[in-house]
Coordinates of C-alpha atoms in Angstrom, one line a residue:
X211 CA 0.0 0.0 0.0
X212 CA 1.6 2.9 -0.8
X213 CA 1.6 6.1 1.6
X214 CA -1.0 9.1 1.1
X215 CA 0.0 11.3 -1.3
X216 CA 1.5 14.9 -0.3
X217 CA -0.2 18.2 -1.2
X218 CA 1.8 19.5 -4.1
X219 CA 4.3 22.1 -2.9
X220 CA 3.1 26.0 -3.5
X221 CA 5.0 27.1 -6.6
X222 CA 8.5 29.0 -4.9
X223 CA 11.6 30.5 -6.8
X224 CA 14.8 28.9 -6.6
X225 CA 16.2 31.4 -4.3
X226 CA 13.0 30.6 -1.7
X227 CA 13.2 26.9 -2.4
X228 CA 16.9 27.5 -1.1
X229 CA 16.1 29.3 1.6
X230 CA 13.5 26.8 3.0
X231 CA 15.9 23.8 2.7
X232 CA 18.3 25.8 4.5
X233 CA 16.1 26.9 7.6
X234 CA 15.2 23.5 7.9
X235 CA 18.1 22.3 7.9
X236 CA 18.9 24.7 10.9
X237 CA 15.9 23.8 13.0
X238 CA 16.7 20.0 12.2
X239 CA 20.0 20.7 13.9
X240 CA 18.6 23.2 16.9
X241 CA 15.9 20.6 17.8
X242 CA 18.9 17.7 18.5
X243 CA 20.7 20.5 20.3
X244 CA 17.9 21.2 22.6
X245 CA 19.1 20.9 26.1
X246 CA 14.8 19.8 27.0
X247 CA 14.9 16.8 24.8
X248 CA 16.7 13.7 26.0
X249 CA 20.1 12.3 24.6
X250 CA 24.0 12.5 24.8
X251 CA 26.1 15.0 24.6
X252 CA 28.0 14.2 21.5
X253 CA 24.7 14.6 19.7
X254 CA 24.6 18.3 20.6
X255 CA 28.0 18.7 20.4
X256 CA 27.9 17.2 16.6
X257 CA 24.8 19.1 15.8
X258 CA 26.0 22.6 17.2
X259 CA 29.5 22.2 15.3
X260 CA 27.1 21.3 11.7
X261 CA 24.9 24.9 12.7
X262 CA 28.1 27.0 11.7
X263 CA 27.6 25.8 8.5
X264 CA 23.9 25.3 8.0
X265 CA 23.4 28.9 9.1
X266 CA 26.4 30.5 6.5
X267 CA 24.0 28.4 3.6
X268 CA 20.9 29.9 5.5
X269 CA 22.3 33.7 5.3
X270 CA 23.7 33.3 1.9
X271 CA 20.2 31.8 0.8
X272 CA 19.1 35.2 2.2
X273 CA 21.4 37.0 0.3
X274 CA 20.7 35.6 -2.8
X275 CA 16.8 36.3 -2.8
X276 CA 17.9 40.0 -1.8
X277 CA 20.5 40.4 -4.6
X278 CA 17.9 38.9 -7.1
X279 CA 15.4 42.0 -6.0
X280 CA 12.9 39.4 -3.8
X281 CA 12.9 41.8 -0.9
X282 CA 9.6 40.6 0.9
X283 CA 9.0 37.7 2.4
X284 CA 5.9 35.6 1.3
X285 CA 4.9 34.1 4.5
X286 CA 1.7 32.7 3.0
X287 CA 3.6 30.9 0.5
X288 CA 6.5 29.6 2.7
X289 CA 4.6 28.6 5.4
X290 CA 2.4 26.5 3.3
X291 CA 5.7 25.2 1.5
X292 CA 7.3 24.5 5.5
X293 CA 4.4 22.3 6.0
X294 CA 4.3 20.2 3.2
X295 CA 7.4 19.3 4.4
X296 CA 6.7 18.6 7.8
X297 CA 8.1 21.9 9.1
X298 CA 5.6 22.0 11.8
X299 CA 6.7 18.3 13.7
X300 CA 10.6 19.8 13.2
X301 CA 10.4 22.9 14.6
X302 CA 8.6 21.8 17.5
X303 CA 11.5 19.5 18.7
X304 CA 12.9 23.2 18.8
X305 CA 10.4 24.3 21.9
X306 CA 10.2 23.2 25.3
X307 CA 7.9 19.9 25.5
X308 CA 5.1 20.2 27.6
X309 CA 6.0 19.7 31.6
X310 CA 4.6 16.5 32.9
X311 CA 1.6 16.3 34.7
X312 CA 2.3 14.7 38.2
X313 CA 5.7 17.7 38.3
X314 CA 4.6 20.2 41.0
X315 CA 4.1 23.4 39.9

């Protein structure tokens, strides 16, 4: 059985496709380095070494769509784009999860 099919994504510019990929990739790496979600050390260590670089690719992602004249941001468009590819489960390994019920408060 094959899985449900995706909503196509919105139609983007190179330069935006770019610079979604590129945030992604950035939250991908900020959600293993959050110090609220279990795992080792290493694991944030690796992914907070990789951000360097994922955030250089993010600003020059930025830098292109400026250079090329696209000086606003089409929120609409992008988010729409972020959650076709799951942007919303990925950046929320980014925020605090929710505190347990039975913690005092």
């Amino acid at each position: 059985m094959l899985p449900p099919e995706l909503p196509p994504l919105p139609a983007l510019t190179r330069a935006e496709a770019e610079l979604i990929d590129r945030y992604l990739d950035v939250v991908d790496l900020l959600g293993r380095i959050n110090p609220a979600r279990p795992g080792d050390t290493y694991r944030g260590l690796r992914a907070a070494q990789a951000l360097v670089a994922k955030a250089t690719a993010l600003r020059t992602a930025l830098e292109l769509m400026h250079g090329r004249g696209e000086n606003e941001v089409h929120a609409p468009t992008l988010a729409r784009a972020l959650r076709v590819l799951d942007g919303e489960r990925r950046a929320a390994r980014v925020a605090l999860p929710p505190e347990p019920e039975d913690s005092p408060a």
